[in-house]
Amino acid sequence: MKIGILTSGGDCPGLNAVIRGAVLKGIAIHGHEFVGFLDGWRGVVEGDIIPIPRTLVRGIAKQGGTILGTSRTNPFENGGGPDVIKAHMDRLGIDAIIAIGGEGTLAAAKRLTDAGLKIVGVPKTVDNDLDATDYTFGFDTAVQIATEAIDRLRTTGESHHRCMIAEVMGRHVGWIALHAGMASGAHAILIPEQKVSIEQITKWVTEAHDRGRAPLIVVAEGFVPEHMESPHSERGLDTFGRPRLGGIADQLAPEIEARTGIETRATILGHIQRGGVPSAFDRVLATRLGMAAVDSVVEGRWGTMVSLNGTDIDHVGFEAALGKLKVVPQHRYDEAAVLFG
């Protein structure tokens, strides 16, 4: 069997480990042949591939990014669609596709599977927001990177007696902000799941300052204060029609400074959280998911995604994967909030 692999959407640490796990098991156990679609769905739509022999995946588990490249191409636009993709697969002799990506990638994979294509999925999102899996690879690395950066912000904030705001990723959910904020001892954690007033935020800042601390705030990019109706976005829409978020920290900093009189600086970590080598946890998880994805292909589990359930790898339908977001529950936020101010 000839299997095509693609990595789509935003990159994250662990993508190469998935590719390696799938290729090594597929070749060693099943004798499959592998090719890679270049730049995500673009390569699928255009039939742009490279061979992936065993030699190509040597030592790549520790590498960040993806050796196949990625993009946010919508496979149903710009000359794409099921018929075009199926024609390329037939011409190239590709029997099935392993699609590695997040919500947008898996939604597209479901539509293509419904149209008759043979596709299995591997969940990829640093936000850790897919409800059908306990963890997604890349999340652990992103939290570690964010925590280290926030630790560095704290020291300069204390030196200058400033309030520091660190903006981390988190479009719809605040898992990165929650974990990195708790790990770094933030005085306030602001996430999309919780509406918080600017008055409450300044109260936390003032309380920390009155105790002689340099206030530290961690905010997810998708956080919406009570006085706003939607997340802050000034960069238009992506190819799937979603707003490109970022900059809420820059909106909060002058407001906090004006209300408290404390010099306040904002830092947006952005793509730093997605770059660099993956953590050991993410390398192991990504490898296991890649190996399990090959099992899905062998067993003909089309329209399913591999997922982590406790410590076991499961196979769930795309419907379950896309059914709802895994939000931060109230009790988890309440645990952290005890430490605020």
Tab-separated table of C-alpha atoms in Angstrom, residues 62-334:
chain	number	residue	atom	x	y	z
A	62	LYS	CA	13.866	15.826	17.854
A	63	GLN	CA	13.464	18.418	15.089
A	64	GLY	CA	10.875	21.165	15.344
A	65	GLY	CA	8.626	22.174	12.483
A	66	THR	CA	7.819	19.728	9.693
A	67	ILE	CA	10.021	18.311	6.944
A	68	LEU	CA	7.000	18.363	4.610
A	69	GLY	CA	6.171	22.024	5.043
A	70	THR	CA	2.710	23.286	5.882
A	71	SER	CA	0.126	25.851	4.836
A	72	ARG	CA	-3.429	26.900	5.597
A	73	THR	CA	-4.673	25.974	2.131
A	74	ASN	CA	-8.366	25.086	1.924
A	75	PRO	CA	-8.582	21.893	-0.205
A	76	PHE	CA	-12.029	22.891	-1.489
A	77	GLU	CA	-10.845	26.179	-2.981
A	78	ASN	CA	-8.463	27.277	-5.749
A	79	GLY	CA	-9.161	24.377	-8.058
A	80	GLY	CA	-9.411	21.709	-5.362
A	81	GLY	CA	-12.225	19.397	-4.318
A	82	PRO	CA	-12.712	15.624	-3.954
A	83	ASP	CA	-12.645	14.850	-7.678
A	84	VAL	CA	-9.377	16.698	-8.278
A	85	ILE	CA	-7.724	15.108	-5.235
A	86	LYS	CA	-8.962	11.630	-6.156
A	87	ALA	CA	-7.565	12.053	-9.677
A	88	HIS	CA	-4.144	12.966	-8.280
A	89	MET	CA	-4.212	9.993	-5.911
A	90	ASP	CA	-5.085	7.602	-8.748
A	91	ARG	CA	-2.392	9.071	-11.005
A	92	LEU	CA	0.253	8.820	-8.283
A	93	GLY	CA	-0.888	5.405	-7.042
A	94	ILE	CA	-1.662	6.680	-3.534
A	95	ASP	CA	-4.131	4.461	-1.690
A	96	ALA	CA	-4.755	6.472	1.489
A	97	ILE	CA	-3.874	9.696	3.302
A	98	ILE	CA	-2.748	10.373	6.864
A	99	ALA	CA	-3.742	13.978	7.607
A	100	ILE	CA	-1.929	15.575	10.554
A	101	GLY	CA	-3.567	18.793	11.669
A	102	GLY	CA	-5.952	20.652	13.898
A	103	GLU	CA	-9.613	21.564	13.771
A	104	GLY	CA	-9.547	23.048	10.266
A	105	THR	CA	-7.503	20.183	8.831
A	106	LEU	CA	-9.690	17.502	10.390
A	107	ALA	CA	-12.892	19.261	9.296
A	108	ALA	CA	-11.617	19.253	5.715
A	109	ALA	CA	-10.556	15.616	6.082
A	110	LYS	CA	-14.069	14.693	7.224
A	111	ARG	CA	-15.662	16.364	4.184
A	112	LEU	CA	-13.265	14.550	1.872
A	113	THR	CA	-13.870	11.234	3.632
A	114	ASP	CA	-17.615	11.751	3.281
A	115	ALA	CA	-16.955	12.197	-0.445
A	116	GLY	CA	-15.294	8.781	-0.616
A	117	LEU	CA	-11.587	9.423	-0.029
A	118	LYS	CA	-9.615	7.154	2.311
A	119	ILE	CA	-8.272	9.391	5.068
A	120	VAL	CA	-7.315	8.976	8.727
A	121	GLY	CA	-6.351	11.818	11.028
A	122	VAL	CA	-3.785	12.697	13.674
A	123	PRO	CA	-4.711	15.581	16.011
A	124	LYS	CA	-2.279	18.499	16.102
A	125	THR	CA	-2.897	21.666	18.085
A	126	VAL	CA	-0.733	23.404	20.638
A	127	ASP	CA	-3.949	24.798	22.170
A	128	ASN	CA	-4.931	21.283	23.365
A	129	ASP	CA	-8.550	22.129	22.495
A	130	LEU	CA	-9.813	18.916	20.858
A	131	ASP	CA	-12.262	17.225	23.211
A	132	ALA	CA	-11.759	13.735	21.768
A	133	THR	CA	-8.169	13.445	23.020
A	134	ASP	CA	-6.779	14.036	26.493
A	135	TYR	CA	-3.649	15.726	25.159
A	136	THR	CA	-2.328	16.798	21.783
A	137	PHE	CA	1.377	16.828	21.005
A	138	GLY	CA	2.940	20.269	20.988
A	139	PHE	CA	0.983	21.446	24.019
A	140	ASP	CA	3.535	20.298	26.573
A	141	THR	CA	6.346	21.983	24.641
A	142	ALA	CA	4.362	25.210	24.209
A	143	VAL	CA	3.668	25.371	27.952
A	144	GLN	CA	7.344	24.814	28.757
A	145	ILE	CA	8.448	27.523	26.315
A	146	ALA	CA	5.829	29.953	27.630
A	147	THR	CA	6.764	29.242	31.252
A	148	GLU	CA	10.447	29.884	30.614
A	149	ALA	CA	9.660	33.148	28.790
A	150	ILE	CA	7.327	34.304	31.567
A	151	ASP	CA	9.969	33.501	34.193
A	152	ARG	CA	12.306	35.835	32.317
A	153	LEU	CA	9.656	38.566	32.158
A	154	ARG	CA	9.171	38.298	35.902
A	155	THR	CA	12.810	39.089	36.674
A	156	THR	CA	12.884	42.229	34.550
A	157	GLY	CA	9.494	43.271	35.903
A	158	GLU	CA	10.772	42.973	39.457
A	159	SER	CA	13.924	44.939	38.613
A	160	HIS	CA	11.883	47.871	37.295
A	161	HIS	CA	8.820	47.464	39.582
A	162	ARG	CA	6.607	47.082	36.535
A	163	CYS	CA	3.468	45.139	35.766
A	164	MET	CA	4.235	42.616	33.030
A	165	ILE	CA	1.648	41.060	30.702
A	166	ALA	CA	2.524	37.926	28.735
A	167	GLU	CA	0.189	36.990	25.884
A	168	VAL	CA	0.199	33.318	24.932
A	169	MET	CA	-1.660	31.265	22.347
A	170	GLY	CA	-5.209	30.111	22.950
A	171	ARG	CA	-7.864	30.939	20.360
A	172	HIS	CA	-10.889	29.395	22.031
A	173	VAL	CA	-9.464	27.804	25.174
A	174	GLY	CA	-6.980	28.817	27.837
A	175	TRP	CA	-5.035	25.648	28.577
A	176	ILE	CA	-1.634	27.136	27.722
A	177	ALA	CA	-2.343	30.280	29.729
A	178	LEU	CA	-3.650	28.263	32.688
A	179	HIS	CA	-0.723	25.848	32.853
A	180	ALA	CA	2.009	28.394	32.094
A	181	GLY	CA	0.395	30.927	34.434
A	182	MET	CA	0.208	28.497	37.328
A	183	ALA	CA	3.743	27.213	36.686
A	184	SER	CA	5.183	30.736	36.653
A	185	GLY	CA	3.166	32.037	39.629
A	186	ALA	CA	1.114	34.632	37.749
A	187	HIS	CA	-0.995	37.073	39.750
A	188	ALA	CA	-3.798	36.861	37.163
A	189	ILE	CA	-4.618	34.406	34.374
A	190	LEU	CA	-7.056	35.549	31.698
A	191	ILE	CA	-8.605	32.940	29.399
A	192	PRO	CA	-11.381	32.819	26.774
A	193	GLU	CA	-13.630	30.705	28.991
A	194	GLN	CA	-13.839	33.360	31.718
A	195	LYS	CA	-15.242	36.873	31.329
A	196	VAL	CA	-13.370	39.204	33.665
A	197	SER	CA	-13.876	42.942	34.092
A	198	ILE	CA	-11.054	45.446	33.803
A	199	GLU	CA	-11.903	46.473	37.378
A	200	GLN	CA	-11.205	42.948	38.632
A	201	ILE	CA	-7.946	42.777	36.690
A	202	THR	CA	-6.723	46.074	38.138
A	203	LYS	CA	-7.736	44.887	41.609
A	204	TRP	CA	-5.514	41.803	41.243
A	205	VAL	CA	-2.673	43.979	39.952
A	206	THR	CA	-3.021	46.479	42.799
A	207	GLU	CA	-3.142	43.773	45.469
A	208	ALA	CA	0.067	42.207	44.155
A	209	HIS	CA	1.774	45.597	43.926
A	210	ASP	CA	0.731	46.531	47.465
A	211	ARG	CA	2.506	43.399	48.718
A	212	GLY	CA	5.710	44.599	47.096
A	213	ARG	CA	5.436	42.338	44.064
A	214	ALA	CA	5.834	43.190	40.387
A	215	PRO	CA	2.390	42.142	39.069
A	216	LEU	CA	2.453	39.413	36.423
A	217	ILE	CA	-0.493	38.704	34.116
A	218	VAL	CA	-0.763	35.810	31.654
A	219	VAL	CA	-3.463	36.250	29.012
A	220	ALA	CA	-4.600	33.967	26.194
A	221	GLU	CA	-4.904	35.609	22.782
A	222	GLY	CA	-8.626	34.752	22.678
A	223	PHE	CA	-9.490	36.373	26.027
A	224	VAL	CA	-12.490	38.709	25.865
A	225	PRO	CA	-12.826	41.255	28.714
A	226	GLU	CA	-16.316	42.110	29.911
A	227	HIS	CA	-16.313	45.404	28.015
A	228	MET	CA	-15.585	43.660	24.671
A	229	GLU	CA	-17.889	41.454	22.604
A	230	SER	CA	-15.321	39.433	20.635
A	231	PRO	CA	-11.589	38.603	20.724
A	232	HIS	CA	-9.199	41.313	19.598
A	233	SER	CA	-8.210	40.921	15.947
A	234	GLU	CA	-6.687	43.395	13.518
A	235	ARG	CA	-5.246	40.999	10.924
A	236	GLY	CA	-8.276	39.832	8.957
A	237	LEU	CA	-9.334	36.221	8.336
A	238	ASP	CA	-7.427	33.064	7.512
A	239	THR	CA	-8.278	30.741	4.615
A	240	PHE	CA	-10.911	28.972	6.707
A	241	GLY	CA	-12.678	32.237	7.527
A	242	ARG	CA	-11.425	32.491	11.115
A	243	PRO	CA	-10.124	35.803	12.524
A	244	ARG	CA	-6.388	35.997	13.103
A	245	LEU	CA	-6.099	36.796	16.777
A	246	GLY	CA	-3.388	38.571	18.736
A	247	GLY	CA	-2.756	41.830	20.530
A	248	ILE	CA	-5.114	41.727	23.510
A	249	ALA	CA	-2.091	42.287	25.806
A	250	ASP	CA	-1.359	45.544	23.989
A	251	GLN	CA	-4.968	46.612	24.592
A	252	LEU	CA	-4.852	45.792	28.294
A	253	ALA	CA	-1.455	47.332	29.152
A	254	PRO	CA	-2.308	51.053	28.735
A	255	GLU	CA	-5.689	50.562	30.449
A	256	ILE	CA	-4.081	48.926	33.479
A	257	GLU	CA	-1.358	51.565	33.655
A	258	ALA	CA	-3.906	54.390	33.473
A	259	ARG	CA	-6.040	52.869	36.240
A	260	THR	CA	-3.241	51.840	38.620
A	261	GLY	CA	-0.386	54.243	37.892
A	262	ILE	CA	1.934	51.232	37.603
A	263	GLU	CA	4.156	51.169	34.529
A	264	THR	CA	2.858	48.232	32.482
A	265	ARG	CA	4.526	46.428	29.583
A	266	ALA	CA	3.080	43.781	27.261
A	267	THR	CA	4.938	40.951	25.520
A	268	ILE	CA	3.317	38.750	22.871
A	269	LEU	CA	5.081	35.395	22.705
A	270	GLY	CA	3.421	34.379	19.430
A	271	HIS	CA	5.167	31.849	17.238
A	272	ILE	CA	7.991	31.319	19.723
A	273	GLN	CA	5.640	28.853	21.424
A	274	ARG	CA	5.429	26.710	18.288
A	275	GLY	CA	9.117	26.640	17.410
A	276	GLY	CA	12.104	24.619	18.490
A	277	VAL	CA	12.618	21.061	19.609
A	278	PRO	CA	9.712	19.124	21.159
A	279	SER	CA	9.758	17.987	24.765
A	280	ALA	CA	10.318	14.312	25.599
A	281	PHE	CA	6.595	13.935	26.378
A	282	ASP	CA	5.609	15.339	22.987
A	283	ARG	CA	8.151	13.184	21.137
A	284	VAL	CA	6.771	10.021	22.733
A	285	LEU	CA	3.114	10.985	22.256
A	286	ALA	CA	3.656	12.034	18.637
A	287	THR	CA	5.527	8.819	17.850
A	288	ARG	CA	2.750	6.688	19.339
A	289	LEU	CA	0.085	8.590	17.410
A	290	GLY	CA	2.000	8.162	14.152
A	291	MET	CA	2.313	4.431	14.694
A	292	ALA	CA	-1.369	4.170	15.577
A	293	ALA	CA	-2.321	6.097	12.434
A	294	VAL	CA	-0.688	3.372	10.333
A	295	ASP	CA	-2.762	0.799	12.213
A	296	SER	CA	-5.852	2.814	11.285
A	297	VAL	CA	-4.903	2.647	7.616
A	298	VAL	CA	-4.201	-1.088	7.755
A	299	GLU	CA	-7.550	-1.709	9.460
A	300	GLY	CA	-9.435	0.578	7.064
A	301	ARG	CA	-10.651	2.949	9.774
A	302	TRP	CA	-11.426	5.737	7.305
A	303	GLY	CA	-12.868	8.902	8.790
A	304	THR	CA	-11.287	8.325	12.205
A	305	MET	CA	-8.667	10.091	14.267
A	306	VAL	CA	-6.155	8.579	16.695
A	307	SER	CA	-6.363	10.025	20.200
A	308	LEU	CA	-4.931	9.718	23.693
A	309	ASN	CA	-7.327	8.308	26.287
A	310	GLY	CA	-5.562	8.254	29.634
A	311	THR	CA	-2.359	6.453	28.694
A	312	ASP	CA	-3.891	4.451	25.830
A	313	ILE	CA	-4.241	5.298	22.141
A	314	ASP	CA	-7.820	5.102	20.818
A	315	HIS	CA	-9.511	5.605	17.458
A	316	VAL	CA	-12.445	8.022	17.320
A	317	GLY	CA	-14.589	9.274	14.459
A	318	PHE	CA	-14.021	12.712	12.983
A	319	GLU	CA	-17.476	13.633	14.294
A	320	ALA	CA	-16.304	13.111	17.873
A	321	ALA	CA	-13.077	14.956	17.210
A	322	LEU	CA	-14.922	17.991	15.890
A	323	GLY	CA	-17.980	17.768	18.132
A	324	LYS	CA	-16.930	20.247	20.789
A	325	LEU	CA	-13.955	22.084	22.185
A	326	LYS	CA	-12.177	20.905	25.316
A	327	VAL	CA	-12.563	24.018	27.448
A	328	VAL	CA	-11.009	24.770	30.808
A	329	PRO	CA	-13.664	23.726	33.345
A	330	GLN	CA	-14.722	26.126	36.079
A	331	HIS	CA	-13.160	24.123	38.888
A	332	ARG	CA	-9.750	24.144	37.179
A	333	TYR	CA	-9.868	27.915	36.840
A	334	ASP	CA	-11.052	28.292	40.437
